[in-house]
Short mmCIF file of C-alpha atoms in Angstrom, two decimals:
data_model
loop_
_atom_site.label_atom_id
_atom_site.label_comp_id
_atom_site.label_asym_id
_atom_site.label_seq_id
_atom_site.Cartn_x
_atom_site.Cartn_y
_atom_site.Cartn_z
CA MET A 742 -0.03 0.01 0.03
CA GLN A 743 1.12 3.53 -0.77
CA THR A 744 0.00 6.08 1.82
CA PRO A 745 -0.81 9.51 0.26
CA THR A 746 1.87 12.10 0.98
CA ASP A 747 -0.28 15.09 0.09
CA THR A 748 -1.75 16.24 3.42
CA SER A 749 -4.58 17.93 1.54
CA ASP A 750 -5.81 14.51 0.46
CA ALA A 751 -7.38 14.04 3.91
CA VAL A 752 -10.31 11.97 2.66
CA SER A 753 -7.99 9.49 0.81
CA ALA A 754 -5.73 9.22 3.85
CA ALA A 755 -8.69 8.67 6.10
CA LEU A 756 -10.16 6.08 3.72
CA LEU A 757 -6.94 4.14 3.59
CA THR A 758 -6.55 4.34 7.31
CA GLU A 759 -10.00 2.88 7.88
CA LEU A 760 -9.48 0.12 5.30
CA CYS A 761 -6.16 -0.85 6.76
CA SER A 762 -7.59 -1.12 10.21
CA HIS A 763 -9.73 -3.96 8.99
CA VAL A 764 -7.82 -5.46 6.02
CA PRO A 765 -4.11 -6.24 6.00
CA ALA A 766 -2.21 -3.43 4.42
CA ASP A 767 -0.52 -5.60 1.83
CA ARG A 768 -4.02 -6.29 0.40
CA VAL A 769 -4.94 -2.64 0.04
CA LEU A 770 -3.43 -1.57 -3.29
CA THR A 771 -3.10 1.97 -4.71
CA ASP A 772 -0.21 1.49 -7.19
CA GLY A 773 2.69 -0.75 -8.05
CA PRO A 774 2.85 -4.10 -9.91
CA GLU A 775 0.22 -5.82 -7.78
CA TYR A 776 -2.18 -2.96 -8.39
CA ALA A 777 -1.44 -3.11 -12.13
CA ARG A 778 -2.24 -6.88 -12.15
CA ALA A 779 -5.41 -6.23 -10.13
CA VAL A 780 -6.84 -3.77 -12.61
CA ALA A 781 -6.11 -5.81 -15.80
CA LEU A 782 -9.42 -6.77 -17.33
CA PHE A 783 -10.57 -9.11 -20.14
CA ASN A 784 -11.26 -6.17 -22.50
CA ALA A 785 -8.08 -4.20 -23.05
CA ALA A 786 -10.05 -1.35 -24.67
CA VAL A 787 -11.37 -0.42 -21.21
CA TYR A 788 -9.18 1.93 -19.16
CA VAL A 789 -10.76 2.55 -15.77
CA ARG A 790 -8.71 3.12 -12.69
CA PRO A 791 -10.03 2.95 -9.18
CA SER A 792 -8.17 4.77 -6.39
CA VAL A 793 -7.98 1.64 -4.24
CA VAL A 794 -8.23 -2.07 -4.87
CA VAL A 795 -9.04 -4.19 -1.87
CA ARG A 796 -7.95 -7.75 -2.31
CA CYS A 797 -10.77 -9.53 -0.39
CA ALA A 798 -10.12 -12.93 1.22
CA THR A 799 -13.14 -12.98 3.52
CA THR A 800 -16.66 -11.71 3.90
CA ALA A 801 -15.33 -9.43 6.65
CA ASP A 802 -12.96 -7.82 4.11
CA VAL A 803 -15.96 -7.17 1.85
CA GLN A 804 -17.93 -5.69 4.67
CA ALA A 805 -15.05 -3.35 5.61
CA GLY A 806 -14.68 -2.20 1.99
CA VAL A 807 -18.43 -1.42 1.70
CA ARG A 808 -18.53 0.53 4.95
CA ALA A 809 -15.38 2.48 4.21
CA SER A 810 -16.48 3.49 0.71
CA ARG A 811 -19.80 4.72 2.20
CA ASN A 812 -18.22 6.48 5.12
CA HIS A 813 -16.04 8.44 2.77
CA GLY A 814 -18.45 8.97 -0.09
CA VAL A 815 -16.34 7.00 -2.60
CA PRO A 816 -17.92 5.05 -5.48
CA LEU A 817 -17.86 1.29 -4.92
CA SER A 818 -17.34 -1.56 -7.42
CA VAL A 819 -16.67 -5.28 -7.27
CA ARG A 820 -14.42 -7.38 -9.44
CA GLY A 821 -15.40 -11.01 -9.98
CA GLY A 822 -14.23 -12.54 -13.28
CA GLY A 823 -13.50 -9.14 -14.80
CA HIS A 824 -14.97 -10.39 -18.10
CA ASP A 825 -17.48 -7.55 -18.63
CA PHE A 826 -16.94 -5.63 -21.87
CA TRP A 827 -17.63 -2.24 -20.28
CA GLY A 828 -15.12 -2.77 -17.34
CA ARG A 829 -17.87 -2.46 -14.81
CA ALA A 830 -15.68 -4.14 -12.24
CA PHE A 831 -14.16 -0.70 -11.63
CA ARG A 832 -15.22 2.88 -11.23
CA PRO A 833 -12.95 5.89 -11.67
CA GLY A 834 -11.47 6.96 -8.37
CA GLY A 835 -13.48 4.40 -6.45
CA VAL A 836 -12.95 1.53 -4.08
CA ALA A 837 -12.80 -1.81 -5.92
CA LEU A 838 -13.50 -4.92 -4.03
CA ASP A 839 -11.43 -7.66 -5.73
CA LEU A 840 -13.01 -11.14 -5.12
CA THR A 841 -10.45 -13.05 -7.16
CA GLY A 842 -9.04 -14.46 -3.92
CA MET A 843 -12.45 -15.94 -3.03
CA ARG A 844 -12.53 -18.71 -5.56
CA ASP A 845 -13.15 -21.68 -3.35
CA VAL A 846 -15.57 -24.31 -4.50
CA ARG A 847 -17.08 -26.88 -2.08
CA ILE A 848 -19.04 -29.81 -3.47
CA ASP A 849 -21.84 -31.61 -1.65
CA VAL A 850 -22.11 -34.82 -3.61
CA ASN A 851 -25.13 -36.11 -1.77
CA ARG A 852 -27.20 -32.92 -2.27
CA ARG A 853 -25.78 -32.29 -5.80
CA CYS A 854 -24.89 -28.72 -5.04
CA ALA A 855 -21.81 -26.51 -4.85
CA THR A 856 -21.04 -23.51 -2.63
CA VAL A 857 -18.79 -21.21 -4.65
CA GLY A 858 -16.88 -18.08 -3.57
CA GLY A 859 -17.83 -14.76 -5.13
CA GLY A 860 -14.77 -14.69 -7.29
CA ALA A 861 -15.01 -18.25 -8.57
CA LEU A 862 -14.75 -18.62 -12.32
CA SER A 863 -17.05 -20.91 -14.30
CA SER A 864 -14.08 -23.18 -14.98
CA ASP A 865 -13.38 -23.48 -11.24
CA VAL A 866 -16.91 -24.77 -10.63
CA VAL A 867 -17.02 -27.13 -13.52
CA SER A 868 -13.62 -28.58 -12.88
CA ALA A 869 -14.38 -29.23 -9.19
CA ALA A 870 -17.74 -30.77 -9.97
CA GLU A 871 -16.33 -32.88 -12.79
CA ARG A 872 -14.06 -34.65 -10.36
CA VAL A 873 -17.09 -36.24 -8.63
CA GLY A 874 -19.14 -36.87 -11.77
CA LEU A 875 -21.20 -33.72 -11.74
CA SER A 876 -21.37 -30.43 -13.62
CA ALA A 877 -22.81 -26.90 -13.25
CA VAL A 878 -24.94 -24.85 -15.56
CA THR A 879 -22.60 -22.23 -17.03
CA GLY A 880 -22.10 -20.19 -20.17
CA THR A 881 -19.73 -21.14 -22.97
CA ALA A 882 -16.50 -19.66 -21.55
CA GLY A 883 -14.62 -20.83 -18.45
CA SER A 884 -12.99 -17.43 -17.65
CA VAL A 885 -16.34 -15.76 -16.89
CA GLY A 886 -17.16 -15.24 -13.20
CA MET A 887 -19.79 -17.75 -12.05
CA VAL A 888 -21.65 -15.28 -9.82
CA GLY A 889 -21.93 -12.53 -12.35
CA LEU A 890 -23.00 -14.91 -15.10
CA THR A 891 -25.70 -16.23 -12.74
CA LEU A 892 -27.04 -12.93 -11.50
CA GLY A 893 -27.63 -11.70 -15.02
CA GLY A 894 -29.38 -14.87 -16.14
CA GLY A 895 -26.78 -17.13 -17.70
CA TYR A 896 -27.40 -18.52 -21.16
CA GLY A 897 -25.41 -21.64 -21.96
CA PRO A 898 -25.20 -25.02 -23.62
CA LEU A 899 -27.10 -26.88 -20.91
CA LEU A 900 -29.96 -24.42 -20.96
CA GLY A 901 -32.45 -26.68 -22.76
CA LYS A 902 -32.05 -29.54 -20.23
CA PHE A 903 -31.47 -27.57 -16.96
CA GLY A 904 -32.45 -23.96 -17.55
CA LEU A 905 -30.59 -20.77 -17.03
CA ALA A 906 -27.67 -20.49 -14.56
CA ALA A 907 -29.98 -18.26 -12.53
CA ASP A 908 -32.58 -21.07 -12.44
CA ASN A 909 -29.97 -23.20 -10.71
CA LEU A 910 -29.16 -20.76 -7.91
CA LEU A 911 -30.24 -22.19 -4.59
CA GLY A 912 -29.09 -19.49 -2.20
CA ALA A 913 -26.46 -16.79 -1.61
CA GLU A 914 -24.53 -14.92 1.03
CA VAL A 915 -24.91 -11.22 0.42
CA VAL A 916 -23.30 -8.12 1.84
CA LEU A 917 -25.80 -5.29 1.75
CA ALA A 918 -25.23 -1.54 1.29
CA ASP A 919 -24.97 -0.95 5.05
CA GLY A 920 -22.24 -3.61 5.37
CA SER A 921 -24.52 -6.20 6.99
CA GLN A 922 -24.55 -9.77 5.75
CA VAL A 923 -27.66 -11.83 4.96
CA THR A 924 -28.39 -15.34 3.77
CA THR A 925 -31.01 -15.44 1.09
CA ASP A 926 -32.84 -18.38 -0.52
CA ALA A 927 -36.45 -19.32 -1.24
CA GLU A 928 -37.33 -19.16 2.49
CA HIS A 929 -35.05 -16.33 3.73
CA HIS A 930 -35.33 -12.86 2.22
CA PRO A 931 -37.27 -14.28 -0.70
CA ASP A 932 -37.70 -10.98 -2.47
CA LEU A 933 -33.97 -10.52 -2.59
CA PHE A 934 -33.50 -14.09 -3.85
CA TRP A 935 -36.04 -13.44 -6.54
CA ALA A 936 -34.14 -10.32 -7.68
CA LEU A 937 -30.77 -12.02 -7.72
CA ARG A 938 -32.02 -14.57 -10.29
CA GLY A 939 -31.72 -12.32 -13.31
CA GLY A 940 -31.64 -8.92 -11.75
CA GLY A 941 -27.84 -8.58 -11.88
CA GLY A 942 -25.46 -7.55 -9.24
CA ASN A 943 -27.45 -4.45 -8.26
CA PHE A 944 -28.57 -5.48 -4.80
CA GLY A 945 -25.35 -6.30 -2.79
CA VAL A 946 -22.08 -8.19 -2.99
CA VAL A 947 -22.55 -11.92 -3.36
CA THR A 948 -19.70 -13.35 -1.42
CA SER A 949 -20.78 -16.94 -1.94
CA ALA A 950 -23.54 -18.76 -3.83
CA ARG A 951 -25.05 -22.15 -3.65
CA ILE A 952 -25.85 -23.81 -7.01
CA ARG A 953 -27.52 -26.97 -8.19
CA LEU A 954 -25.26 -29.49 -9.92
CA HIS A 955 -26.20 -32.20 -12.44
CA PRO A 956 -24.77 -35.67 -13.26
CA ILE A 957 -23.39 -34.86 -16.66
CA PRO A 958 -19.67 -34.17 -16.60
CA THR A 959 -19.37 -35.43 -20.20
CA VAL A 960 -21.44 -34.13 -23.13
CA VAL A 961 -21.40 -34.69 -26.87
CA SER A 962 -20.29 -31.40 -28.32
CA GLY A 963 -17.89 -29.80 -30.82
CA THR A 964 -17.50 -27.31 -33.60
CA ILE A 965 -18.66 -27.51 -37.23
CA LEU A 966 -17.75 -24.87 -39.77
CA TYR A 967 -19.46 -24.49 -43.17
CA PRO A 968 -18.34 -22.18 -46.04
CA ILE A 969 -20.29 -18.97 -45.90
CA ASP A 970 -21.41 -19.24 -49.51
CA ARG A 971 -23.70 -22.02 -48.31
CA SER A 972 -25.13 -19.90 -45.43
CA ALA A 973 -28.61 -19.49 -46.81
CA GLY A 974 -29.27 -23.10 -47.08
CA ILE A 975 -27.45 -24.06 -43.82
CA LEU A 976 -29.28 -21.45 -41.75
CA ALA A 977 -32.64 -22.51 -43.29
CA ASP A 978 -32.02 -26.10 -42.25
CA LEU A 979 -30.79 -25.09 -38.86
CA GLY A 980 -33.93 -23.11 -38.30
CA GLY A 981 -36.03 -26.11 -38.64
CA ILE A 982 -33.78 -28.13 -36.40
CA LEU A 983 -33.81 -25.56 -33.69
CA GLN A 984 -37.61 -25.35 -33.70
CA SER A 985 -37.87 -29.02 -32.98
CA SER A 986 -34.76 -29.90 -30.96
CA PRO A 987 -35.26 -31.89 -27.80
CA ASP A 988 -34.31 -30.44 -24.42
CA GLU A 989 -31.00 -32.41 -24.46
CA LEU A 990 -29.80 -30.61 -27.59
CA THR A 991 -28.84 -26.97 -27.46
CA VAL A 992 -27.18 -25.42 -30.51
CA ASP A 993 -25.14 -22.24 -30.80
CA VAL A 994 -25.02 -20.89 -34.39
CA GLY A 995 -23.33 -17.96 -36.02
CA PHE A 996 -20.45 -16.69 -38.06
CA LEU A 997 -16.75 -16.93 -37.30
CA PRO A 998 -13.62 -16.39 -39.31
CA GLY A 999 -12.37 -19.79 -40.36
CA PRO A 1000 -8.80 -21.26 -40.43
CA ASP A 1001 -8.12 -19.17 -43.56
CA GLY A 1002 -9.50 -16.02 -42.12
CA LYS A 1003 -12.64 -16.06 -44.26
CA PRO A 1004 -15.94 -16.00 -42.49
CA THR A 1005 -17.70 -19.30 -41.94
CA VAL A 1006 -21.02 -20.55 -40.65
CA TYR A 1007 -20.37 -21.72 -37.17
CA VAL A 1008 -22.44 -24.54 -35.57
CA ALA A 1009 -21.72 -25.70 -31.98
CA PRO A 1010 -24.06 -28.43 -30.76
CA THR A 1011 -24.23 -29.67 -27.17
CA TRP A 1012 -26.01 -32.88 -26.23
CA SER A 1013 -26.65 -33.26 -22.47
CA GLY A 1014 -28.57 -36.53 -22.53
CA ASP A 1015 -27.60 -40.17 -22.88
CA LEU A 1016 -24.05 -40.33 -24.41
CA GLU A 1017 -24.69 -43.35 -26.61
CA SER A 1018 -27.65 -41.92 -28.38
CA GLY A 1019 -26.14 -38.48 -28.47
CA ASN A 1020 -22.97 -39.72 -30.16
CA ALA A 1021 -24.79 -42.14 -32.60
CA GLU A 1022 -23.77 -41.54 -36.21
CA ASN A 1023 -27.50 -41.31 -37.10
CA GLY A 1024 -28.31 -39.15 -34.09
CA PRO A 1025 -29.23 -35.44 -33.99
CA VAL A 1026 -25.73 -34.17 -33.15
CA HIS A 1027 -23.76 -35.79 -35.94
CA ALA A 1028 -26.62 -34.88 -38.36
CA LEU A 1029 -25.59 -31.25 -37.96
CA ALA A 1030 -22.29 -32.10 -39.71
CA ARG A 1031 -24.19 -33.40 -42.72
CA LEU A 1032 -26.07 -30.24 -43.71
CA GLY A 1033 -23.42 -29.70 -46.34
CA THR A 1034 -19.73 -30.18 -46.83
CA PRO A 1035 -18.06 -28.66 -43.73
CA VAL A 1036 -14.61 -27.04 -43.92
CA PHE A 1037 -14.13 -28.39 -40.31
CA ALA A 1038 -16.09 -30.75 -38.16
CA GLU A 1039 -15.08 -32.18 -34.78
CA VAL A 1040 -17.86 -33.62 -32.71
CA GLY A 1041 -17.87 -36.24 -29.97
CA PRO A 1042 -17.95 -36.99 -26.22
CA VAL A 1043 -15.95 -34.41 -24.30
CA ALA A 1044 -15.58 -33.13 -20.79
CA ARG A 1045 -17.36 -29.86 -20.14
CA SER A 1046 -14.16 -28.43 -18.76
CA ALA A 1047 -12.62 -28.97 -22.22
CA THR A 1048 -15.51 -27.16 -23.98
CA LEU A 1049 -15.02 -24.18 -21.71
CA ALA A 1050 -11.28 -24.12 -22.35
CA ALA A 1051 -11.83 -24.21 -26.14
CA THR A 1052 -13.98 -21.08 -25.96
CA ASP A 1053 -11.40 -19.31 -23.80
CA ALA A 1054 -8.73 -20.09 -26.35
CA MET A 1055 -10.89 -18.59 -29.11
CA PHE A 1056 -11.41 -15.36 -27.09
CA PRO A 1057 -8.34 -14.81 -24.93
CA PRO A 1058 -7.98 -11.80 -22.60
CA GLY A 1059 -6.00 -8.77 -23.68
CA ARG A 1060 -7.71 -7.90 -26.90
CA MET A 1061 -9.80 -4.81 -27.42
CA GLY A 1062 -13.44 -5.16 -27.97
CA ALA A 1063 -17.08 -4.21 -27.62
CA ILE A 1064 -20.36 -6.16 -27.63
CA ARG A 1065 -24.01 -5.60 -28.43
CA THR A 1066 -26.96 -7.95 -28.18
CA ARG A 1067 -30.36 -8.49 -29.90
CA THR A 1068 -33.16 -10.96 -29.22
CA VAL A 1069 -34.98 -12.54 -32.15
CA GLN A 1070 -37.61 -15.19 -32.37
CA SER A 1071 -35.90 -17.07 -35.21
CA VAL A 1072 -33.45 -16.51 -38.09
CA THR A 1073 -35.72 -15.97 -41.04
CA GLY A 1074 -34.47 -15.56 -44.68
CA PRO A 1075 -34.31 -11.73 -44.54
CA LEU A 1076 -32.56 -11.71 -41.18
CA ALA A 1077 -30.11 -14.40 -42.40
CA THR A 1078 -29.25 -12.14 -45.29
CA VAL A 1079 -28.51 -9.24 -42.90
CA LEU A 1080 -26.30 -11.47 -40.72
CA ASP A 1081 -24.49 -12.95 -43.74
CA ARG A 1082 -23.73 -9.47 -45.02
CA ALA A 1083 -22.42 -8.42 -41.63
CA ALA A 1084 -20.10 -11.41 -41.49
CA GLN A 1085 -18.82 -10.70 -44.93
CA GLN A 1086 -17.84 -7.28 -43.60
CA PHE A 1087 -15.96 -8.36 -40.46
CA THR A 1088 -13.28 -5.79 -39.71
CA SER A 1089 -11.15 -8.15 -37.70
CA PRO A 1090 -10.33 -11.86 -37.69
CA PHE A 1091 -11.30 -11.95 -34.02
CA SER A 1092 -14.86 -10.75 -34.33
CA ALA A 1093 -18.00 -12.95 -34.32
CA ILE A 1094 -21.71 -13.17 -34.50
CA VAL A 1095 -23.26 -15.94 -32.40
CA TRP A 1096 -26.85 -16.63 -31.42
CA HIS A 1097 -27.77 -18.80 -28.49
CA GLN A 1098 -30.85 -20.97 -28.37
CA PHE A 1099 -33.35 -20.40 -25.56
CA HIS A 1100 -35.69 -23.37 -25.36
CA GLY A 1101 -36.74 -26.40 -23.23
CA ALA A 1102 -36.30 -26.17 -19.54
CA ALA A 1103 -35.47 -22.51 -19.58
CA THR A 1104 -38.92 -21.64 -20.95
CA ARG A 1105 -40.95 -23.46 -18.42
CA PRO A 1106 -40.63 -21.35 -15.26
CA ALA A 1107 -43.38 -18.70 -15.16
CA LEU A 1108 -42.17 -15.29 -16.17
CA GLY A 1109 -42.63 -13.84 -12.69
CA SER A 1110 -40.93 -16.77 -10.90
CA THR A 1111 -37.56 -14.96 -11.22
CA ALA A 1112 -36.44 -11.49 -12.22
CA PHE A 1113 -35.24 -12.72 -15.61
CA GLY A 1114 -37.38 -10.81 -18.13
CA ARG A 1115 -38.13 -13.28 -21.02
CA ARG A 1116 -39.28 -16.90 -20.97
CA GLU A 1117 -40.72 -17.64 -24.39
CA PRO A 1118 -38.48 -19.49 -26.95
CA HIS A 1119 -36.11 -17.16 -28.69
CA LEU A 1120 -32.52 -16.64 -29.92
CA MET A 1121 -30.08 -14.36 -28.05
CA VAL A 1122 -27.68 -12.82 -30.56
CA GLU A 1123 -24.19 -11.73 -29.55
CA LEU A 1124 -22.40 -9.20 -31.82
CA ILE A 1125 -18.72 -9.32 -30.79
CA SER A 1126 -16.20 -6.86 -32.28
CA MET A 1127 -12.69 -7.63 -31.16
CA TRP A 1128 -9.29 -6.49 -32.46
CA GLU A 1129 -5.63 -6.14 -31.37
CA ASN A 1130 -3.95 -2.86 -30.90
CA SER A 1131 -0.91 -2.54 -28.53
CA GLU A 1132 -0.55 1.05 -29.24
CA ASN A 1133 -3.77 2.37 -27.78
CA ARG A 1134 -5.68 1.41 -24.54
CA GLU A 1135 -8.71 3.67 -24.98
CA TYR A 1136 -11.37 4.19 -27.62
CA THR A 1137 -10.57 7.29 -29.63
CA GLY A 1138 -11.87 8.94 -32.74
CA GLY A 1139 -9.33 7.38 -35.07
CA ASP A 1140 -8.85 3.95 -36.43
CA ASP A 1141 -6.12 3.33 -33.82
CA GLY A 1142 -8.95 3.55 -31.33
CA GLY A 1143 -11.02 0.94 -33.10
CA SER A 1144 -13.42 3.21 -34.90
CA SER A 1145 -13.88 0.95 -37.99
CA HIS A 1146 -14.63 -1.99 -35.65
CA LEU A 1147 -17.05 -0.03 -33.59
CA ARG A 1148 -18.72 1.29 -36.74
CA TRP A 1149 -19.28 -2.30 -37.91
CA LEU A 1150 -20.68 -3.15 -34.56
CA GLU A 1151 -23.18 -0.32 -34.39
CA GLU A 1152 -24.29 -0.65 -37.94
CA THR A 1153 -24.89 -4.37 -37.50
CA HIS A 1154 -26.77 -3.72 -34.26
CA THR A 1155 -28.95 -1.17 -36.03
CA ALA A 1156 -29.61 -3.46 -38.99
CA LEU A 1157 -31.02 -6.09 -36.66
CA GLU A 1158 -33.44 -3.77 -34.91
CA PRO A 1159 -36.44 -4.38 -37.39
CA PHE A 1160 -36.18 -8.17 -36.64
CA SER A 1161 -35.69 -7.89 -32.91
CA LEU A 1162 -37.98 -8.28 -29.84
CA PRO A 1163 -37.94 -5.54 -27.20
CA GLY A 1164 -35.19 -5.53 -24.56
CA GLY A 1165 -32.13 -7.68 -24.51
CA TYR A 1166 -29.87 -9.83 -22.36
CA VAL A 1167 -28.87 -7.64 -19.42
CA ASN A 1168 -25.30 -8.97 -19.10
CA PHE A 1169 -24.61 -7.66 -22.59
CA LEU A 1170 -26.42 -4.28 -22.30
CA GLY A 1171 -24.70 -0.97 -21.67
CA PRO A 1172 -25.39 2.72 -21.54
CA GLU A 1173 -25.33 2.92 -25.43
CA THR A 1174 -28.72 1.12 -25.66
CA PRO A 1175 -31.18 2.81 -23.23
CA ALA A 1176 -34.23 1.62 -25.14
CA GLN A 1177 -33.24 -2.07 -24.84
CA VAL A 1178 -32.48 -1.43 -21.05
CA ALA A 1179 -35.97 0.04 -20.58
CA ASP A 1180 -37.60 -3.11 -22.03
CA SER A 1181 -35.23 -5.71 -20.56
CA TYR A 1182 -37.38 -6.86 -17.67
CA GLY A 1183 -40.93 -6.52 -19.10
CA ALA A 1184 -43.60 -7.28 -16.55
CA ASN A 1185 -41.00 -7.87 -13.92
CA THR A 1186 -39.72 -4.26 -13.86
CA GLU A 1187 -41.97 -2.82 -11.19
CA ARG A 1188 -41.19 -5.55 -8.59
CA LEU A 1189 -37.52 -5.47 -9.36
CA LEU A 1190 -37.23 -1.72 -8.86
CA ALA A 1191 -39.26 -1.83 -5.67
CA ILE A 1192 -36.89 -4.46 -4.25
CA LYS A 1193 -33.91 -2.24 -5.42
CA SER A 1194 -35.42 0.76 -3.59
CA ALA A 1195 -35.94 -1.36 -0.45
CA VAL A 1196 -32.48 -3.02 -0.09
CA ASP A 1197 -30.27 -0.33 -1.76
CA PRO A 1198 -32.12 3.05 -1.82
CA ASP A 1199 -28.95 5.01 -2.41
CA SER A 1200 -27.86 2.90 -5.41
CA VAL A 1201 -24.54 1.90 -3.93
CA PHE A 1202 -24.53 -1.15 -6.18
CA SER A 1203 -24.89 -0.71 -9.95
CA ALA A 1204 -23.77 -3.46 -12.20
CA THR A 1205 -25.93 -4.39 -15.17
CA PRO A 1206 -28.18 -1.50 -15.92
CA LEU A 1207 -31.71 -1.34 -14.48
CA PRO A 1208 -34.61 0.17 -16.50
CA THR A 1209 -34.62 3.53 -14.52
CA ASP A 1210 -31.03 3.36 -13.19
CA THR A 1211 -29.10 6.47 -14.06
CA ALA A 1212 -26.13 5.60 -11.91
CA ASP A 1213 -22.78 4.73 -13.45
CA PRO A 1214 -22.70 0.86 -13.74
CA GLY A 1215 -19.91 -0.86 -12.00
CA SER A 1216 -20.26 -2.59 -8.60
CA ALA A 1217 -20.80 -6.33 -8.91
CA PRO A 1218 -19.04 -9.38 -10.00
CA VAL A 1219 -19.26 -9.36 -13.78
#
């Protein structure tokens, strides 16, 4: 820790004094190599610097950080996986509670559940569960924080069989805005528990979460790439398959640059049912590799940890990027044409368009049973623009700042609007899309905002945006 030498900086000095009276001084960072490592995020385009990073090891550390930030009027943020494209793990000049030291995972085999620390990554949870023949509902990447993913909803390849990550949240330990800690589940603080399942990290700091596990450490999965000149036929065939796919089969589809750098149609099936039938040559998974002549196809039984690692390898940290999202009912011919054209105009070999199937078990809970704002079958579209630039760490007006990549992103996002449903996936929404934010919770909005007003009336916590939230996002594991 560096103690301020400017005696006029009384508030900062007092803040550090209070923090260090509760947290070991070597875990209160204001500069130096450890600070630099602590503020490195997945998206290198984001340059946000908190005044203080508190490396939390216990719930008491988190409570001390919350109270100190409030006592001194300093903005608060929380870092979980640090994967958020907007860098909402930090706020300028604020206190950042770093939960990356709280990555413990405890498995209860008999009850088929895991208790995970607030900083645990999806890969931490899946790997621990895999060792005892179980698995967790996660997204597609292992480097994403498990808590942040879950609080925002959590689309993923097991969604059809087991629902959203949020649907598998059984309970949580939460530090509230006054620094107190509560345990919430279906019977204790049920309104808070309702809000945490899809309402984002806007209600407190989740220091640990209890999640349901499932006996499927191995799935049938893989990647199939088709030449883009066949996209119309491939997407038409896939549309019919997605409409009738069983719960056990969830398919991600989209466009990715292929091995030669040219865009390809990307198909990533995951079968979470019986392995023998899922891997049968005449079964539904391998049929996806016979929609044409693929340029690449690798499908078979695989550990879930391996599928997460493969996605992490495709999208490593340290590149610059931005993301937008749309929700559509299906990929019709006109929409497929728009997506094909956008893929043909990729400005970087690291960009992608991927849509995630929402079906099966995820559609069965009543809309009001959790805060998550949409339960009918749909496709969630990710528009990902990523590029490499070691010269510049901030968005600027010139190409060095990524303007051509951002222009492609915004133009594609706008082109999809006529085909889109209101709202969007809150984990991928930011301040650039206020209309989508306003519609993101639908009929759940009034209850969600009432709970927010009750548990955090001063908006100390602001992670994913809320429909009427005008605060600067940035204070939950994301």
